[in-house]
Tab-separated table of C-alpha atoms in Angstrom:
chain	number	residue	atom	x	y	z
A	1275	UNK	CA	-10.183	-35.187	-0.655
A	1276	UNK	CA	-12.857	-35.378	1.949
A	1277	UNK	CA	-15.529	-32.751	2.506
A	1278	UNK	CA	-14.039	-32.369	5.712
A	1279	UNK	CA	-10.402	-31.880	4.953
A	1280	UNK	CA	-11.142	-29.435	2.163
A	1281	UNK	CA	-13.094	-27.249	5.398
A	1282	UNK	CA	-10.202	-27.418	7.057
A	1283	UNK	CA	-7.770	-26.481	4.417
A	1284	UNK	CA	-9.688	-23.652	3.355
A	1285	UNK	CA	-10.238	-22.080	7.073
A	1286	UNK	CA	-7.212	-22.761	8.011
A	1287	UNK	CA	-5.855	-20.807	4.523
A	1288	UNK	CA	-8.048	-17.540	5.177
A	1289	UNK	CA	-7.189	-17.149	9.197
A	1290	UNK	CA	-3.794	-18.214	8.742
A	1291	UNK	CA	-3.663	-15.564	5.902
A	1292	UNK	CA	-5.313	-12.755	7.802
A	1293	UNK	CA	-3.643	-13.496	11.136
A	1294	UNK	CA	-0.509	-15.150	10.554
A	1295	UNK	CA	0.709	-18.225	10.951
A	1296	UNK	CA	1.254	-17.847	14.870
A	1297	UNK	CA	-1.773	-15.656	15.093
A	1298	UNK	CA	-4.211	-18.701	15.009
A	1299	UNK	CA	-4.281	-21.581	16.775
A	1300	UNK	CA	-5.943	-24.688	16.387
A	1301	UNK	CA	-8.968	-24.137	18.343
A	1302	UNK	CA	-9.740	-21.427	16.565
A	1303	UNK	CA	-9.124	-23.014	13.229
A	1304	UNK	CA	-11.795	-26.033	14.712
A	1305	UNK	CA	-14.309	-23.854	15.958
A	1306	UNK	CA	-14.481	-21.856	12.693
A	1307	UNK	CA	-14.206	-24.928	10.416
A	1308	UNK	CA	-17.247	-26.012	12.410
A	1309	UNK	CA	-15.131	-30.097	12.916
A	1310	UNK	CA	-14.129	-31.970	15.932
A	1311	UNK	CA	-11.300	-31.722	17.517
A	1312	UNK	CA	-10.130	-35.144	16.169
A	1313	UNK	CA	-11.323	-34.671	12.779
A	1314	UNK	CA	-8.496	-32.515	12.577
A	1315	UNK	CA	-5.912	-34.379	14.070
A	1316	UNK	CA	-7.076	-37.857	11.926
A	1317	UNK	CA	-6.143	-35.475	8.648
A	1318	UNK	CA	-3.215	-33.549	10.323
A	1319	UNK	CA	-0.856	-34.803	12.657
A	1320	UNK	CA	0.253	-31.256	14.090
A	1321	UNK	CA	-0.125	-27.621	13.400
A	1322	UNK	CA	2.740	-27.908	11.077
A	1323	UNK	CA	1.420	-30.393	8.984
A	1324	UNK	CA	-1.443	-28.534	8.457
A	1325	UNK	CA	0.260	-25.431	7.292
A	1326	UNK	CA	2.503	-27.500	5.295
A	1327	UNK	CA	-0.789	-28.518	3.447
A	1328	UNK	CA	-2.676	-25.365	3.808
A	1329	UNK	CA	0.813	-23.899	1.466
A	1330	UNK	CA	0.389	-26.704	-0.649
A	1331	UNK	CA	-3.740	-26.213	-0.854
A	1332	UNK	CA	-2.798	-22.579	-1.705
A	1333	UNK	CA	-0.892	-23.330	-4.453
A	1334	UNK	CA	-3.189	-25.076	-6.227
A	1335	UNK	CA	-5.591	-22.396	-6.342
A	1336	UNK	CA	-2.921	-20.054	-7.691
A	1337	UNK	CA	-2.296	-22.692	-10.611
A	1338	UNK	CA	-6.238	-22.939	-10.719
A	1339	UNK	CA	-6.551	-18.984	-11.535
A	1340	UNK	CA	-3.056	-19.113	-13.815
A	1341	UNK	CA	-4.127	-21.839	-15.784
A	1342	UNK	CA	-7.372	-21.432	-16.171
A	1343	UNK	CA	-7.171	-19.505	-19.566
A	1344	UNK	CA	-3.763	-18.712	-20.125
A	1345	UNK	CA	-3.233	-21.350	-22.669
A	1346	UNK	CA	-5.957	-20.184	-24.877
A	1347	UNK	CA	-4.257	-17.323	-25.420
A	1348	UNK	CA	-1.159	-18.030	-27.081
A	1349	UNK	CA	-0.547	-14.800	-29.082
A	1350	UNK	CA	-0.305	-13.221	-25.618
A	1351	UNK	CA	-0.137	-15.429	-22.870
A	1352	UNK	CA	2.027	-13.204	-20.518
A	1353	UNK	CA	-0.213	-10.489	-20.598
A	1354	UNK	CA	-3.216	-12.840	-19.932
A	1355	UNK	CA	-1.107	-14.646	-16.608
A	1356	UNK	CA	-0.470	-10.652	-15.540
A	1357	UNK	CA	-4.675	-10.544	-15.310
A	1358	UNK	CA	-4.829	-13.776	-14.094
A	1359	UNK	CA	-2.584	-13.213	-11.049
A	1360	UNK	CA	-3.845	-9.393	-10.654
A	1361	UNK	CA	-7.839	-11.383	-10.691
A	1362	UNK	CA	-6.015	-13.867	-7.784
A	1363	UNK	CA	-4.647	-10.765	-5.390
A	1364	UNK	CA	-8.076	-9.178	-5.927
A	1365	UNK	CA	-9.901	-12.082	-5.090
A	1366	UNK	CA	-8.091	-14.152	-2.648
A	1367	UNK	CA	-4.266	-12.449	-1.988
A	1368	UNK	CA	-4.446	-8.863	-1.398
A	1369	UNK	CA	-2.456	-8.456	1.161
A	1370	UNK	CA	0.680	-10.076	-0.253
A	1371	UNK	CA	2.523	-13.472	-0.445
A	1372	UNK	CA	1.358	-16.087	1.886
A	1373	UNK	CA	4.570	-18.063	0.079
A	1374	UNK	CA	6.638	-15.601	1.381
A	1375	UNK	CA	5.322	-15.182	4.684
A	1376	UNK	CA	5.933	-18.919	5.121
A	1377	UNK	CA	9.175	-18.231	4.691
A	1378	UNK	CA	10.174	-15.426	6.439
A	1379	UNK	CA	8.054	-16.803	9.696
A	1380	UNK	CA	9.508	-20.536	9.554
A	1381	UNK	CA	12.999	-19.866	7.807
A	1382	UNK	CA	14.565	-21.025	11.211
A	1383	UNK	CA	11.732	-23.525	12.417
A	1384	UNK	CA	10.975	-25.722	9.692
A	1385	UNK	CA	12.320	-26.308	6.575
A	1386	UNK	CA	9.547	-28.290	5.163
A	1387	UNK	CA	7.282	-25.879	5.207
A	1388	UNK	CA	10.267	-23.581	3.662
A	1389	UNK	CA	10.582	-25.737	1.195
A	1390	UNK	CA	7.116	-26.495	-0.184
A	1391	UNK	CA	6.736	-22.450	-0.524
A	1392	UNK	CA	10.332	-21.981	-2.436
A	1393	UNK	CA	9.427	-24.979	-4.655
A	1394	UNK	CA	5.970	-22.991	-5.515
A	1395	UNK	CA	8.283	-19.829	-6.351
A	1396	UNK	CA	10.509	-22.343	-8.357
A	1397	UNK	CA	7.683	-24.371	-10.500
A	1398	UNK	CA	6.211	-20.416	-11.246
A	1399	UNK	CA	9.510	-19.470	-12.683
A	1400	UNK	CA	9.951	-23.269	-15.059
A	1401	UNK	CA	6.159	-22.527	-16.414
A	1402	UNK	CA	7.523	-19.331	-17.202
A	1403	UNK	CA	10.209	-20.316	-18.985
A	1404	UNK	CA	8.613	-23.337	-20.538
A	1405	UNK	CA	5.859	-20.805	-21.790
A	1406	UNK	CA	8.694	-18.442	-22.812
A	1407	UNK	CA	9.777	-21.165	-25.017
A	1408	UNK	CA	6.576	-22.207	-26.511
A	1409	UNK	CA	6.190	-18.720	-27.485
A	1410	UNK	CA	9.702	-18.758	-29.489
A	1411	UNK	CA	11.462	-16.166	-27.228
A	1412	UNK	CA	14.989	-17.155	-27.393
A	1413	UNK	CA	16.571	-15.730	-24.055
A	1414	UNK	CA	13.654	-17.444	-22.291
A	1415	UNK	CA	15.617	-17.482	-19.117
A	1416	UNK	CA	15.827	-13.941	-18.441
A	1417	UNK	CA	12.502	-13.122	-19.987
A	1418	UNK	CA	10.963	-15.587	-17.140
A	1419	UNK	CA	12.944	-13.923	-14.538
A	1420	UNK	CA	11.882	-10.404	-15.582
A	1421	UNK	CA	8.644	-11.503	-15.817
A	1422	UNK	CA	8.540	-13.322	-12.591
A	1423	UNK	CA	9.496	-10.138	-11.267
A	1424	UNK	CA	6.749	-7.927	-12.449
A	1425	UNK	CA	4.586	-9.859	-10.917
A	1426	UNK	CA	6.135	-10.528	-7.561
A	1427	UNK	CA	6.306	-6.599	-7.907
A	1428	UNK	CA	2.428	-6.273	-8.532
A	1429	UNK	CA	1.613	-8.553	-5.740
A	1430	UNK	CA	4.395	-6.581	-3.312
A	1431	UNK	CA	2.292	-3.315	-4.436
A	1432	UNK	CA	-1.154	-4.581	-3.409
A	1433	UNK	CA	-0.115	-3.702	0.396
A	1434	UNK	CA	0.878	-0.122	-0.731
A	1435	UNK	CA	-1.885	0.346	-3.377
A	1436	UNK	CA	-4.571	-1.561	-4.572
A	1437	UNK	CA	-4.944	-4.916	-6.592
A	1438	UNK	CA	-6.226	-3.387	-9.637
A	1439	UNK	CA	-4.189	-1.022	-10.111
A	1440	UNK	CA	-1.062	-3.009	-9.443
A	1441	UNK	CA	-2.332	-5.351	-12.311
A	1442	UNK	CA	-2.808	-2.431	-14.517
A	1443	UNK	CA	0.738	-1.871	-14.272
A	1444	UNK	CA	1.955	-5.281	-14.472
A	1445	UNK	CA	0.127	-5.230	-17.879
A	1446	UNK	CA	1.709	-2.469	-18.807
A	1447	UNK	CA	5.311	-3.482	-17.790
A	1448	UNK	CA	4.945	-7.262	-19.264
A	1449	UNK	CA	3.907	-5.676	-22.634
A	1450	UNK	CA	7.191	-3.193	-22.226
A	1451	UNK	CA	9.339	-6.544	-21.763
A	1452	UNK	CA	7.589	-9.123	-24.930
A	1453	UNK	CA	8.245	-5.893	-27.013
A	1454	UNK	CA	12.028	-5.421	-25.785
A	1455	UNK	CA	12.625	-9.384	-25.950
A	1456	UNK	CA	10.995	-9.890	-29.960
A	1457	UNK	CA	13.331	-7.361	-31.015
C-alpha cells in the first residue's frame, strides 16, 4: 500500500469516526490528509469507495489488536481477546462501532459498504467459534455467540461508561461463561 493511500485511509478512518460518515466530506478529508485532490481520486473512485475501504482498513486493525497475543495464550484465550478488544475501544473505538454505524447510516444506500461491515461481524463470530473449538468446548456455537455478545455489550457500554471499565466487566462475564460451558 502506498504511503499515500495509507494517509488517506487513516484520516479518512478518524474524521469519518468522529463525525460520521456524512459529517465529512472530501475536502476536508484532503486538506487534513495533507494530498491532492487527485491523489485521492487515483486511489478512490468516489466517496463510497473510500469508506468501503476505510471499513475494510478498520478491520484490519481490529484483527491487528485481537490477534496480536491471543494465540499465546491458549489456557485462556477468551479472557485475553476480552483485553484485547477493551485495549482497542480505549485506544482507537471509544465511542462505539464504526461497523455498526456503517450499517445503520447506509442500510438503504449501499449495500456494499453493508456488506463489508456484516462480513467483519460474521468472520468475528467463525474465529470465535474456531477458537471455541481449539479450546475443546463442545457447544462451540453458542459459546461464540455468548461471547460475541459480551463484547458487543462492552463496546455498546463505552458510550455510557468508560472503556476500562466496560473491559473489566467483559472479563468478568467471559470468565462467568468458560466456567458455565466446562461444566
Amino acid at each position: 500500500m502506498s504511503e499515500k493511500r495509507k494517509q488517506v485511509l487513516n484520516v479518512a478512518e478518524q474524521l469519518f469516526y468522529d463525525y460520521g460518515f456524512h459529517g465529512v466530506g472530501l475536502k476536508q478529508i484532503v486538506k487534513e490528509a495533507n494530498v491532492a485532490t487527485m491523489t485521492l481520486y487515483n486511489h478512490f473512485s468516489s466517496k463510497n469507495t473510500l469508506v468501503e475501504e476505510t471499513i475494510k482498513h478498520r478491520e484490519e486493525r481490529y484483527w491487528a489488536y485481537i490477534c496480536s497475543t491471543s494465540e499465546a495464550y491458549s489456557n485462556e484465550p477468551f479472557v485475553r481477546i476480552a483485553q484485547l478488544h477493551g485495549a482497542f475501544l480505549k485506544e482507537v473505538s471509544p465511542q462505539g462501532c464504526m461497523f455498526l454505524r456503517a450499517i445503520e447510516v447506509y442500510q438503504d444506500t449501499d449495500r456494499n459498504i453493508v456488506d463489508i461491515a456484516q462480513n467483519h461481524k460474521s468472520k468475528v463470530l467463525q474465529y470465535f467459534e474456531e477458537l471455541a473449538i481449539r479450546n475443546n468446548i463442545k457447544d462451540y456455537k453458542n459459546f461464540a455467540y455468548e461471547f460475541l455478545l459480551i463484547i458487543e455489550g462492552a463496546t455498546s457500554m463505552t458510550q455510557i461508561t468508560d472503556p476500562t471499565q466496560a473491559t473489566e466487566h467483559a472479563v468478568t462475564m467471559t470468565k462467568a461463561l468458560q466456567s458455565h460451558f466446562q461444566t
